[in-house]
XYZ file of C-alpha atoms in Angstrom:
779
model
C -6.956 -19.955 16.652
C -5.359 -17.893 13.879
C -1.613 -17.444 13.695
C -0.916 -14.304 15.741
C 2.767 -14.033 14.883
C 3.689 -11.164 12.556
C 6.806 -10.001 10.767
C 7.435 -7.647 13.683
C 7.121 -10.196 16.508
C 10.479 -10.633 18.176
C 12.044 -12.637 20.963
C 13.542 -10.308 23.563
C 15.472 -10.326 26.826
C 16.887 -8.088 29.516
C 19.726 -6.049 27.976
C 22.113 -6.590 30.911
C 21.936 -10.396 31.058
C 23.906 -12.763 28.907
C 22.067 -15.875 27.687
C 21.997 -18.787 30.142
C 22.654 -16.565 33.153
C 20.515 -17.923 36.015
C 18.037 -15.246 37.057
C 14.437 -14.115 37.414
C 13.202 -11.318 35.123
C 9.971 -9.295 35.200
C 8.255 -8.218 31.961
C 5.392 -5.685 31.812
C 3.158 -4.037 29.257
C 0.302 -1.690 30.136
C -2.589 -0.856 27.838
C -6.130 0.471 27.827
C -9.232 -1.142 26.355
C -11.786 1.505 25.392
C -14.498 -0.666 23.844
C -16.798 -3.388 25.052
C -16.932 -6.895 23.557
C -13.171 -7.174 23.097
C -10.931 -10.175 23.447
C -7.280 -10.543 24.334
C -5.564 -13.103 22.107
C -1.965 -14.090 22.695
C 0.766 -16.528 21.749
C 3.347 -16.661 24.554
C 6.611 -18.504 25.128
C 9.816 -18.039 27.094
C 13.232 -19.534 27.696
C 13.337 -21.095 30.299
C 9.899 -20.714 31.946
C 7.258 -18.049 32.456
C 4.275 -17.348 34.669
C 1.848 -15.007 32.878
C -0.511 -12.586 34.630
C -3.274 -10.214 33.599
C -3.931 -7.543 36.215
C -2.260 -9.682 38.845
C -4.234 -12.858 38.164
C -2.466 -15.902 36.795
C -3.315 -16.634 33.160
C -1.015 -19.575 32.661
C 2.372 -21.203 33.136
C 4.679 -22.351 30.414
C 6.097 -23.121 28.041
C 5.087 -26.760 28.186
C 8.239 -28.852 28.395
C 9.593 -29.988 25.050
C 12.813 -29.562 23.063
C 14.291 -26.761 20.963
C 13.224 -28.327 17.665
C 9.630 -28.484 18.959
C 9.559 -25.479 21.249
C 6.134 -24.771 22.673
C 4.081 -21.601 22.686
C 0.775 -21.306 24.550
C -2.316 -19.568 23.230
C -4.603 -17.459 25.402
C -7.983 -16.223 24.220
C -10.392 -14.583 26.670
C -12.797 -11.691 27.062
C -11.407 -8.469 28.465
C -13.355 -5.617 30.015
C -12.905 -1.931 29.114
C -10.346 -0.180 31.296
C -6.639 -0.002 32.068
C -4.754 -3.285 32.230
C -1.309 -4.734 32.858
C -0.019 -7.835 31.075
C 2.987 -9.164 32.996
C 5.291 -12.151 32.986
C 7.733 -13.579 35.500
C 10.473 -15.500 33.679
C 13.284 -17.620 35.079
C 16.450 -19.130 33.637
C 17.801 -22.208 35.410
C 21.438 -23.139 35.817
C 23.399 -25.013 33.192
C 26.113 -26.680 35.225
C 26.849 -30.182 36.420
C 24.066 -32.614 37.168
C 22.340 -31.812 40.426
C 23.706 -28.252 40.615
C 20.609 -26.106 40.069
C 19.954 -27.999 36.831
C 16.445 -29.143 35.940
C 17.189 -31.960 33.498
C 13.666 -32.083 32.029
C 14.033 -28.455 30.896
C 15.549 -28.143 27.393
C 16.404 -24.598 26.394
C 18.715 -22.360 24.400
C 19.510 -19.672 26.918
C 17.131 -16.823 27.692
C 14.159 -15.147 26.065
C 10.570 -13.939 26.226
C 8.031 -13.822 23.417
C 4.484 -12.504 23.090
C 2.361 -12.085 19.979
C -1.201 -10.903 19.515
C -3.219 -8.128 21.058
C -6.692 -6.835 21.750
C -9.260 -7.786 19.118
C -12.707 -6.471 18.347
C -14.884 -8.024 15.671
C -11.911 -10.078 14.539
C -9.580 -7.104 14.025
C -6.570 -6.237 16.173
C -7.027 -2.814 17.732
C -4.149 -2.914 20.240
C -0.779 -4.536 19.672
C 0.729 -6.565 22.547
C 3.618 -8.271 20.784
C 7.181 -8.126 22.051
C 9.239 -6.034 22.279
C 7.077 -3.003 21.383
C 6.448 -0.882 24.510
C 7.360 -3.700 26.878
C 9.492 -3.064 29.959
C 11.711 -5.448 31.933
C 13.641 -5.611 35.183
C 15.565 -8.177 37.168
C 13.691 -9.639 40.132
C 16.465 -9.050 42.638
C 14.388 -10.470 45.487
C 14.529 -14.028 44.232
C 17.501 -16.344 43.625
C 17.819 -20.051 42.878
C 18.548 -22.269 45.851
C 20.343 -25.595 45.289
C 18.450 -28.724 46.253
C 21.272 -29.590 48.648
C 21.554 -26.088 50.140
C 21.194 -27.397 53.702
C 22.336 -30.988 53.387
C 22.761 -33.646 50.767
C 19.634 -35.480 49.684
C 21.922 -38.528 49.326
C 20.188 -39.616 46.135
C 19.578 -38.691 42.508
C 17.560 -35.442 42.395
C 17.288 -33.240 39.278
C 14.112 -31.182 39.672
C 14.142 -27.377 39.291
C 15.974 -25.526 42.085
C 14.319 -24.107 45.175
C 14.242 -20.393 45.975
C 15.897 -17.846 48.258
C 13.674 -14.783 48.625
C 14.533 -11.478 50.283
C 11.304 -9.518 50.657
C 13.223 -6.268 51.269
C 14.082 -6.295 47.549
C 10.637 -7.236 46.267
C 9.011 -5.067 43.589
C 5.614 -4.915 45.277
C 2.461 -4.833 43.153
C 4.520 -5.092 39.971
C 1.659 -6.925 38.223
C -0.742 -3.976 38.628
C -1.443 -1.215 36.110
C -0.562 1.641 38.482
C 2.913 0.296 39.300
C 5.633 2.801 38.364
C 7.926 1.123 35.818
C 9.464 4.339 34.477
C 12.952 3.249 35.565
C 12.630 -0.226 34.105
C 14.691 -1.294 31.100
C 13.715 -1.620 27.466
C 14.043 -5.291 26.418
C 16.785 -6.163 23.960
C 15.541 -7.637 20.702
C 16.851 -11.138 19.958
C 15.387 -12.120 16.638
C 12.228 -12.970 14.697
C 9.993 -15.955 15.286
C 10.852 -19.314 13.759
C 7.802 -21.516 13.269
C 8.560 -25.134 12.534
C 5.860 -25.314 9.873
C 7.429 -22.631 7.641
C 11.083 -22.584 8.677
C 13.789 -21.647 6.189
C 16.947 -20.064 7.588
C 16.149 -19.596 11.304
C 17.351 -16.568 13.239
C 16.732 -18.214 16.612
C 17.033 -21.735 17.997
C 13.392 -22.011 19.081
C 11.464 -23.923 16.391
C 7.975 -23.093 17.581
C 4.948 -25.376 17.602
C 1.612 -24.906 19.432
C 1.016 -26.573 22.771
C -0.233 -30.166 22.346
C -2.055 -30.613 25.672
C -4.406 -28.575 27.899
C -3.158 -26.308 30.668
C -2.634 -27.852 34.076
C -5.439 -27.944 36.627
C -4.958 -25.794 39.739
C -7.180 -26.123 42.828
C -6.684 -24.450 46.188
C -6.614 -26.689 49.266
C -5.792 -26.437 52.971
C -3.485 -28.503 55.131
C -4.956 -31.344 57.150
C -3.279 -31.382 60.579
C -0.385 -30.297 62.750
C 2.299 -32.917 63.383
C 4.566 -31.249 65.932
C 5.732 -27.845 67.049
C 8.525 -26.255 69.063
C 8.181 -22.763 70.476
C 4.399 -22.595 70.117
C 1.549 -24.809 71.248
C 0.296 -27.563 68.952
C -3.319 -26.478 69.487
C -2.466 -23.013 68.152
C -0.936 -24.614 65.060
C -4.058 -26.710 64.484
C -6.275 -23.617 64.798
C -3.986 -21.874 62.307
C -4.134 -24.521 59.578
C -7.907 -24.873 59.999
C -8.346 -21.153 59.279
C -9.534 -20.175 62.745
C -6.726 -17.722 63.494
C -3.438 -16.314 62.295
C -0.328 -17.829 63.799
C 1.602 -15.313 65.904
C 5.268 -16.209 66.399
C 7.090 -14.330 69.145
C 10.135 -16.574 69.521
C 12.105 -18.993 67.386
C 9.795 -21.847 66.385
C 9.769 -25.023 64.324
C 6.438 -26.333 63.048
C 5.590 -29.431 61.001
C 2.220 -29.756 59.258
C 0.633 -32.515 57.190
C -1.330 -32.076 53.965
C -2.970 -35.442 54.683
C -1.615 -37.017 51.508
C 1.181 -36.465 49.035
C 0.527 -33.678 46.558
C 2.132 -31.509 43.880
C 1.270 -27.897 44.545
C 2.242 -24.251 44.887
C 2.461 -23.317 48.588
C 0.840 -19.970 49.396
C 1.763 -18.012 52.519
C 1.160 -14.486 53.804
C 3.368 -12.902 56.478
C 3.015 -9.723 58.524
C 5.907 -8.253 60.495
C 9.040 -10.151 61.439
C 11.727 -7.699 60.337
C 14.819 -9.647 59.202
C 13.248 -12.934 60.346
C 14.043 -16.013 58.268
C 11.599 -18.772 57.414
C 12.999 -22.005 56.022
C 10.283 -24.137 54.424
C 11.262 -27.789 53.946
C 9.243 -30.262 51.876
C 9.118 -34.012 52.364
C 7.181 -37.003 51.057
C 7.553 -38.771 54.392
C 8.794 -38.282 57.912
C 12.205 -39.789 58.654
C 13.317 -41.666 61.760
C 17.103 -41.868 62.218
C 17.548 -41.016 58.543
C 15.160 -43.711 57.310
C 11.549 -43.861 56.244
C 9.232 -46.067 58.299
C 5.545 -45.285 58.640
C 5.063 -42.177 56.518
C 3.537 -40.298 59.472
C 5.643 -41.852 62.268
C 5.152 -39.887 65.489
C 8.921 -39.634 66.069
C 9.720 -38.660 62.495
C 11.225 -35.440 61.173
C 11.043 -33.637 57.828
C 14.030 -34.139 55.516
C 14.287 -32.708 52.022
C 14.848 -29.643 49.871
C 13.793 -26.214 51.081
C 12.965 -22.585 50.273
C 14.455 -19.828 52.421
C 12.597 -16.548 52.982
C 13.903 -13.369 54.606
C 11.111 -11.095 55.823
C 11.319 -7.306 56.037
C 8.557 -6.437 58.482
C 5.932 -5.590 55.885
C 3.078 -7.635 54.521
C 4.638 -10.324 52.340
C 3.048 -12.954 50.061
C 4.964 -16.065 49.046
C 4.203 -18.501 46.239
C 6.835 -20.703 44.643
C 7.660 -20.186 40.976
C 7.445 -23.921 40.208
C 5.415 -26.428 42.190
C 6.679 -28.388 45.164
C 6.051 -32.053 45.983
C 5.174 -32.719 49.589
C 3.002 -34.313 52.174
C 4.830 -32.813 55.136
C 6.064 -29.219 55.386
C 8.317 -27.871 58.116
C 8.577 -24.175 58.966
C 11.787 -23.235 60.761
C 11.248 -19.631 61.888
C 14.102 -17.574 63.340
C 13.296 -14.090 64.606
C 15.628 -11.096 64.827
C 13.439 -9.067 67.163
C 9.896 -8.250 66.074
C 7.282 -11.038 66.022
C 5.714 -12.363 62.848
C 2.102 -13.220 62.042
C 1.306 -15.840 59.409
C -2.081 -16.275 57.784
C -3.556 -19.731 57.290
C -1.317 -21.631 54.847
C -2.845 -22.893 51.619
C -1.619 -24.581 48.492
C -2.820 -24.815 44.883
C -2.535 -28.328 43.505
C -0.989 -28.531 40.049
C -1.400 -31.481 37.692
C -2.686 -32.563 34.287
C -6.518 -32.355 34.198
C -7.211 -36.086 34.073
C -10.959 -36.602 34.435
C -11.630 -39.966 36.054
C -14.486 -41.667 34.203
C -13.853 -45.184 35.476
C -14.785 -46.843 38.732
C -14.379 -50.279 40.253
C -16.212 -51.740 43.225
C -15.913 -55.095 44.974
C -17.258 -54.210 48.403
C -13.744 -54.735 49.801
C -12.477 -51.545 51.478
C -8.861 -52.616 50.978
C -9.355 -52.844 47.222
C -11.016 -49.419 47.294
C -7.978 -48.074 49.132
C -5.647 -49.524 46.495
C -7.781 -47.939 43.761
C -7.676 -44.512 45.437
C -3.949 -44.632 46.150
C -3.154 -45.823 42.619
C -5.255 -43.023 41.136
C -3.503 -40.389 43.252
C -0.165 -41.868 42.158
C -1.158 -41.651 38.499
C -2.326 -38.058 38.878
C 0.764 -36.798 40.691
C 2.949 -38.271 37.951
C 1.051 -36.537 35.132
C 1.846 -32.882 34.513
C 3.224 -31.245 31.354
C 4.360 -34.760 30.526
C 4.313 -38.015 32.448
C 6.780 -38.217 35.343
C 8.557 -41.179 36.846
C 8.313 -39.357 40.185
C 7.416 -35.775 41.079
C 9.768 -35.276 44.043
C 13.170 -36.323 42.729
C 13.256 -36.329 38.932
C 10.128 -35.187 37.055
C 11.412 -37.095 34.014
C 9.401 -39.011 31.436
C 10.790 -42.562 31.003
C 9.397 -44.867 28.333
C 9.165 -47.921 30.584
C 7.084 -45.964 33.072
C 5.136 -44.055 30.442
C 3.724 -47.079 28.677
C 1.963 -48.118 31.888
C 0.960 -44.551 32.756
C -0.538 -43.928 29.324
C -2.572 -47.136 29.449
C -3.911 -46.090 32.854
C -4.970 -42.745 31.366
C -6.589 -44.379 28.343
C -8.640 -46.926 30.250
C -9.658 -44.700 33.179
C -10.272 -41.335 31.492
C -10.473 -41.905 27.742
C -7.950 -39.042 27.389
C -5.116 -39.869 25.021
C -3.544 -36.436 24.649
C -0.727 -36.866 27.161
C 0.053 -40.334 25.809
C 0.064 -39.061 22.234
C 2.434 -36.271 23.182
C 4.728 -38.768 24.901
C 4.896 -40.937 21.781
C 5.857 -37.882 19.731
C 8.448 -36.717 22.234
C 10.205 -40.077 22.295
C 10.125 -40.035 18.509
C 11.792 -36.615 18.565
C 14.466 -37.940 20.929
C 15.901 -40.451 18.455
C 19.657 -40.479 17.975
C 21.094 -40.484 14.471
C 21.950 -44.181 14.852
C 18.231 -44.981 15.121
C 17.477 -45.649 18.797
C 15.297 -43.486 21.027
C 16.394 -41.906 24.251
C 14.879 -43.574 27.297
C 13.657 -40.332 28.853
C 12.529 -37.173 27.128
C 12.391 -34.214 27.295
C 15.836 -34.403 28.879
C 18.825 -32.114 28.560
C 21.023 -35.068 29.520
C 20.920 -37.978 27.094
C 20.210 -41.445 28.444
C 19.587 -44.684 26.529
C 17.890 -47.736 28.057
C 17.844 -50.064 25.089
C 14.711 -52.062 25.933
C 12.668 -48.922 26.459
C 12.811 -48.212 22.720
C 10.960 -51.485 22.153
C 8.324 -50.421 24.675
C 7.878 -47.290 22.568
C 6.957 -49.435 19.568
C 4.331 -51.120 21.740
C 3.093 -47.713 22.911
C 2.248 -46.834 19.328
C 0.050 -49.931 19.119
C -1.540 -49.194 22.508
C -2.541 -45.725 21.362
C -3.843 -47.004 18.045
C -5.988 -49.646 19.710
C -7.639 -47.133 22.033
C -8.042 -44.221 19.596
C -7.833 -45.670 16.076
C -5.738 -42.841 14.604
C -4.142 -44.344 11.496
C -2.659 -41.024 10.355
C -0.777 -40.756 13.633
C 0.616 -44.267 13.202
C 1.767 -43.294 9.715
C 3.476 -40.220 11.146
C 5.580 -42.139 13.664
C 6.045 -45.395 11.762
C 9.440 -44.368 10.294
C 10.626 -44.277 13.902
C 9.318 -47.796 14.481
C 11.318 -48.979 11.506
C 14.480 -47.138 12.633
C 14.428 -48.733 16.086
C 13.954 -52.247 14.786
C 16.721 -51.774 12.239
C 19.012 -50.649 15.084
C 18.349 -53.885 16.965
C 18.719 -55.909 13.781
C 22.219 -54.494 13.358
C 23.084 -55.883 16.809
C 21.942 -59.419 16.031
C 24.576 -62.141 16.314
C 25.224 -64.962 13.871
C 23.058 -67.252 16.010
C 20.120 -64.820 15.514
C 20.001 -63.651 19.147
C 20.327 -59.963 19.902
C 23.890 -59.589 21.152
C 25.335 -57.583 23.995
C 24.024 -54.051 23.568
C 25.631 -50.694 24.273
C 24.157 -48.207 26.716
C 22.067 -49.215 29.738
C 20.455 -52.678 29.715
C 17.982 -51.967 32.511
C 15.043 -54.334 33.041
C 13.969 -54.009 36.687
C 15.359 -52.947 40.067
C 16.393 -56.266 41.626
C 19.089 -56.670 44.307
C 20.750 -59.462 42.343
C 20.843 -57.405 39.115
C 23.475 -54.636 39.322
C 21.954 -51.468 37.844
C 18.840 -53.452 36.995
C 20.681 -55.484 34.331
C 19.835 -59.214 33.981
C 23.325 -59.752 32.486
C 24.710 -59.102 35.987
C 27.580 -57.080 34.478
C 28.889 -60.135 32.586
C 28.654 -58.510 29.160
C 26.680 -61.485 27.844
C 23.574 -61.134 25.645
C 20.284 -61.008 27.524
C 17.448 -63.327 26.475
C 14.704 -60.807 27.219
C 16.134 -58.396 24.635
C 15.555 -60.898 21.836
C 12.060 -61.722 23.126
C 11.059 -58.073 23.306
C 12.613 -57.380 19.919
C 10.594 -60.251 18.473
C 7.370 -58.905 19.972
C 8.176 -55.404 18.706
C 8.655 -56.874 15.225
C 5.277 -58.599 15.462
C 3.749 -55.316 16.630
C 5.343 -53.486 13.708
C 3.983 -56.080 11.277
C 0.473 -55.466 12.617
C 0.832 -51.689 12.403
C 2.322 -51.883 8.920
C -0.668 -53.871 7.738
C -3.102 -51.413 9.336
C -1.588 -48.410 7.534
C -0.879 -50.138 4.230
C 2.898 -50.387 4.620
C 4.713 -53.003 2.550
C 7.098 -54.133 5.303
C 4.688 -56.507 7.062
C 6.343 -59.643 5.689
C 9.823 -58.514 6.645
C 8.816 -57.875 10.256
C 6.996 -61.193 10.471
C 10.122 -62.935 9.207
C 12.258 -61.158 11.817
C 9.812 -62.215 14.516
C 9.921 -65.895 13.543
C 13.695 -65.885 13.199
C 14.169 -64.392 16.659
C 11.739 -66.718 18.414
C 13.371 -69.746 16.828
C 16.746 -68.608 18.187
C 15.292 -68.068 21.676
C 13.792 -71.554 21.783
C 16.992 -73.134 20.480
C 19.489 -71.336 22.695
C 17.701 -69.909 25.740
C 15.414 -72.691 26.986
C 16.886 -74.982 29.634
C 15.364 -78.457 29.293
C 16.319 -79.556 32.816
C 14.881 -76.453 34.439
C 11.915 -76.332 32.093
C 12.403 -72.567 31.981
C 13.936 -69.850 29.835
C 17.208 -68.555 31.260
C 18.175 -64.901 31.557
C 21.335 -65.458 29.485
C 22.065 -68.390 27.183
C 24.427 -70.903 28.770
C 23.600 -69.875 32.357
C 21.179 -71.097 35.038
C 19.867 -67.657 36.015
C 16.079 -67.562 35.837
C 13.528 -64.821 36.436
C 9.855 -63.980 36.239
C 10.856 -61.311 33.750
C 12.361 -63.544 31.077
C 9.705 -66.216 31.410
C 6.797 -63.786 31.327
C 8.189 -62.429 28.067
C 8.524 -65.980 26.751
C 4.741 -66.109 27.086
C 4.089 -62.606 25.753
C 6.273 -63.166 22.686
C 4.715 -66.606 22.056
C 8.052 -68.348 22.378
C 5.904 -70.813 24.299
C 2.212 -71.381 23.548
C -0.758 -73.555 24.418
C -0.665 -75.861 27.435
C 3.043 -75.252 27.930
C 2.422 -71.517 28.190
C -0.390 -72.103 30.671
C 1.906 -74.262 32.804
C 4.704 -71.698 32.575
C 2.269 -69.017 33.681
C 1.620 -70.938 36.902
C 5.349 -71.516 37.321
C 5.893 -67.762 37.299
C 4.177 -67.588 40.650
C 4.955 -70.971 42.171
C 8.698 -71.286 41.460
C 10.466 -69.566 44.357
C 13.856 -69.735 42.604
C 12.821 -67.188 39.983
C 14.057 -63.629 40.446
C 10.933 -61.690 41.377
C 9.355 -58.745 39.616
C 8.885 -55.469 41.465
C 5.651 -53.484 41.391
C 6.778 -52.033 38.065
C 7.464 -55.227 36.152
C 4.437 -56.986 37.662
C 2.529 -55.284 34.847
C 4.074 -57.826 32.457
C 3.371 -60.719 34.798
C -0.272 -59.671 34.662
C -0.155 -59.672 30.867
C 1.293 -63.200 30.872
C -1.350 -64.473 33.303
C -4.118 -62.808 31.330
C -2.865 -64.480 28.175
C -2.571 -67.983 29.639
C -5.761 -68.248 31.710
C -3.908 -67.769 34.996
C -5.267 -64.354 35.879
C -6.439 -65.551 39.280
C -2.793 -65.164 40.278
C -3.197 -61.404 39.908
C -4.915 -61.307 43.284
C -1.987 -63.082 44.909
C 0.515 -60.680 43.326
C -1.658 -57.818 44.550
C -0.440 -58.688 48.047
C 2.716 -56.737 47.143
C 0.577 -53.595 46.918
C -1.294 -54.443 50.098
C 2.010 -54.962 51.900
C 2.959 -51.284 51.617
C -0.296 -50.047 53.105
C 0.967 -50.733 56.631
C 3.517 -47.936 56.150
C 0.678 -45.456 55.511
C 1.629 -44.577 51.958
C -0.826 -42.254 50.213
C 0.769 -43.083 46.846
C 2.488 -46.221 45.604
C 6.308 -46.190 45.785
C 9.129 -46.944 43.389
C 9.752 -50.317 45.052
C 7.649 -52.068 47.758
C 9.985 -51.247 50.625
C 9.476 -48.866 53.534
C 12.791 -47.063 52.943
C 12.243 -46.671 49.195
C 13.706 -43.581 47.573
C 10.532 -42.329 45.878
C 7.135 -42.541 47.574
C 5.320 -41.821 44.326
C 6.120 -43.778 41.161
C 3.337 -44.207 38.633
C 4.824 -47.393 37.213
C 3.364 -48.859 40.426
C -0.180 -47.620 39.693
C -0.990 -50.505 37.322
C -3.808 -52.009 39.471
C -6.137 -49.388 37.961
C -5.421 -50.803 34.507
C -5.935 -54.345 35.788
C -9.238 -53.637 37.515
C -10.702 -52.043 34.383
C -9.260 -54.067 31.513
C -8.926 -57.509 33.082
C -11.203 -57.809 36.107
C -14.097 -55.890 34.564
C -12.625 -56.933 31.227
C -13.351 -53.822 29.141
C -11.091 -53.738 26.079
C -11.110 -52.339 22.543
C -12.466 -54.957 20.164
C -11.145 -52.985 17.215
C -9.100 -49.778 16.926
C -10.751 -46.759 18.500
C -13.335 -48.865 20.387
C -15.408 -49.204 17.228
C -16.276 -52.547 18.780
C -16.011 -53.629 22.396
C -14.747 -56.848 23.952
C -15.819 -57.770 27.478
C -13.468 -60.393 28.866
C -13.904 -60.392 32.662
C -12.039 -62.296 35.360
C -13.865 -62.664 38.677
C -11.640 -64.627 41.050
C -12.782 -64.667 44.678
C -15.055 -61.633 44.292
C -18.458 -62.944 43.382
C -19.918 -59.515 42.734
C -18.203 -56.564 41.113
C -19.312 -53.451 39.295
C -17.762 -50.477 37.627
C -17.609 -48.028 34.765
C -15.144 -47.512 31.937
C -14.747 -44.946 29.132
C -15.031 -46.477 25.681
C -14.611 -44.469 22.507
C -16.421 -41.272 23.447
C -18.976 -42.812 25.779
C -19.006 -44.664 29.096
C -20.019 -48.224 29.863
C -21.508 -49.324 33.188
C -21.011 -52.978 34.103
C -22.155 -55.388 36.731
C -20.826 -58.935 37.098
C -22.044 -61.537 39.548
C -21.203 -65.184 40.199
C -23.845 -67.311 41.874
C -23.200 -70.125 44.347
C -23.913 -72.491 41.453
C -21.109 -70.870 39.431
C -23.454 -69.112 37.057
C -21.933 -65.832 35.924
C -24.239 -62.996 34.969
C -22.943 -59.944 33.144
C -24.943 -56.788 32.494
C -23.895 -53.561 30.823
C -25.315 -50.340 29.469
C -24.013 -47.308 27.590
C -25.434 -44.309 25.741
C -24.165 -45.257 22.282
C -24.766 -48.462 20.371
C -21.663 -50.550 19.832
C -20.917 -54.060 18.676
C -20.126 -56.049 21.842
C -18.471 -59.448 22.158
C -18.276 -61.282 25.488
C -15.423 -63.692 26.164
C -16.319 -65.651 29.286
C -13.618 -66.789 31.736
C -13.741 -70.319 30.269
C -12.832 -68.916 26.859
C -16.249 -69.211 25.249
C -17.313 -66.300 23.032
C -20.789 -64.817 22.850
C -21.928 -62.164 20.390
C -24.022 -59.569 22.229
C -24.756 -57.764 18.965
C -25.006 -54.070 18.156
C -26.544 -52.723 21.317
C -26.605 -50.152 24.114
C -27.253 -52.638 26.884
C -27.673 -56.284 27.706
C -27.701 -58.988 30.373
C -26.108 -62.370 29.801
C -25.622 -65.508 31.905
C -23.371 -68.524 31.549
C -22.426 -71.557 33.620
C -18.660 -71.360 34.164
C -16.363 -74.320 34.769
C -13.973 -74.308 37.718
C -11.082 -73.927 35.313
C -12.585 -70.734 34.009
C -12.836 -69.210 37.460
C -9.055 -69.047 37.990
C -9.576 -69.448 41.740
């Protein structure tokens, strides 16, 4: 797409509103297309967010979350028919107060603004100008106000998503997106300043340094609710008929209705009302039903909805409601209070909203419980992938590095789509403080540093490179790799361990670790920091070599120096384990798994330590999140059969009827949907089926399967632009057969469970058999 910005393109805003004033503003421009074979081409952005419509139909939502120095504009290019048209935008500005007070932390903005560039084109020439502010009109949407998340009652936890909405339909500008709407009394937008594009910036007039959107638009699909849960004031059978589309719901007295989408989702609720003058409808959204203030079974028959809510005031006319930003819910409660006249409600629907991940992988064992884990993990991954990866969609909608590394790997191995992961790597790179360390979540208007997460970012760069082979991208972000490692190097003590670090030393959510810190608030240095720093140095040495950097030797030296210090000062001979802090007896799966991953321990000792990770009951235990690194340690040491035992932690939550995997494996967990818990998808594909890049970008393929108790498995996996189908079977005589096929020839190497390698050659398909020793089976 050509650059549509011109010297006359300007940011603009409502003349009566100061920047940063929370509000909703309408923008309109009408025009006529007199010729056939025309296209409408636009660049659009806004501060804070916009929903863009053409003749009342949604074109897109944006801008994609980012920061001011990389502010996003979207591009729209589509055919347009001859006739009269209206291009309209609904723009909101969120609050800018204290945390939790109408503040969406993942939104990073300057104040207020709307921007459009482009026009109507025929044969490549612009025939109608649509750029702002020329001939645009604007008006405050006085029907809609922000509603605090705790408007009714405190959520009693950390919640920083965009605010809910209060809507008074008596003040609604009806049909404002249509051409024939009378906007003669609307205001002329106030010009703010010219466009600043990051690629040719000199002395900017505005704070928005524009770059094009990096990822596709979100996928929206309309769905219906699944079932009625309970009702007061109207029969449950009538509610079921209503949600199934058999009839409208007619409310003649105060009623309270709870309905179930069937599974957790992220979506825009859509409702149509008729009548009900001055009636109020409070719509409350919840991941789970609550019993006595706690979560038990997600659909417990005695449970109630508890959560944030929208509040609507009807005016007796036909009224359509759709939220400005999506809501996260499984259960929705309608609390309807009448003031006289009854109200009729059409069948409720919702449009799901998420990143368009296209699942190209599959995994089959014949075990329905494993299939259920696969499906739940996939839904979890999807609901935590939108304009960037989320830790959780209900409470935070923030992109944390520790979560993102796992989420990105799930995307890579299950879809072959690296765009969201690539964007995440860039965004963390943009987040870096002047002292050299990355922020732990980004985009984020509130700075937060979790020191170890910066080291995970270094590993993310390698992950992306291995799957997609983009050396130029590694070169682009490598200065950030160097800056992070130099920051840690400056915090090294005389004994070569990384010392006590500033900021948040989070590792995992364990009861015995206050704030997730293995130092237990003692202020002592943490062993795992030195181990992860060492591994990040080794990763940097590899990347430096791949892109022709000269710093390989320096990073290798740092790695060796750090590992030597760990083995000298952090290994307890009596325990036979690495301790969480030198000079203490605290031990954990976390520290000892990283001893394996960093090669502080190797060979037979590493294999024995891998078994100890599971068998030693005195070790502090990893949650669902950190189990990802246990799996890596077991994969590395030939102990991967223990994966199936650790998978019991995922199975254990199924009895509570989760439809996504939670933050921690506990029925009363805060968040029901945390994609750091979706790692079984990665394990099934990369370790059980064993499909891995043999060289960057899947130029070659390694098949390194683990079978365990399942004697027959099959599946598919995306590999470098194509898809591989696999089948693996173990006979009663312990003969393993492996077959595969794909559309493109690739060099394939098989690494059997006993460690033996076999060259399958340059091929599209093959079938191979090998007698496997008991040791290789990991049973």
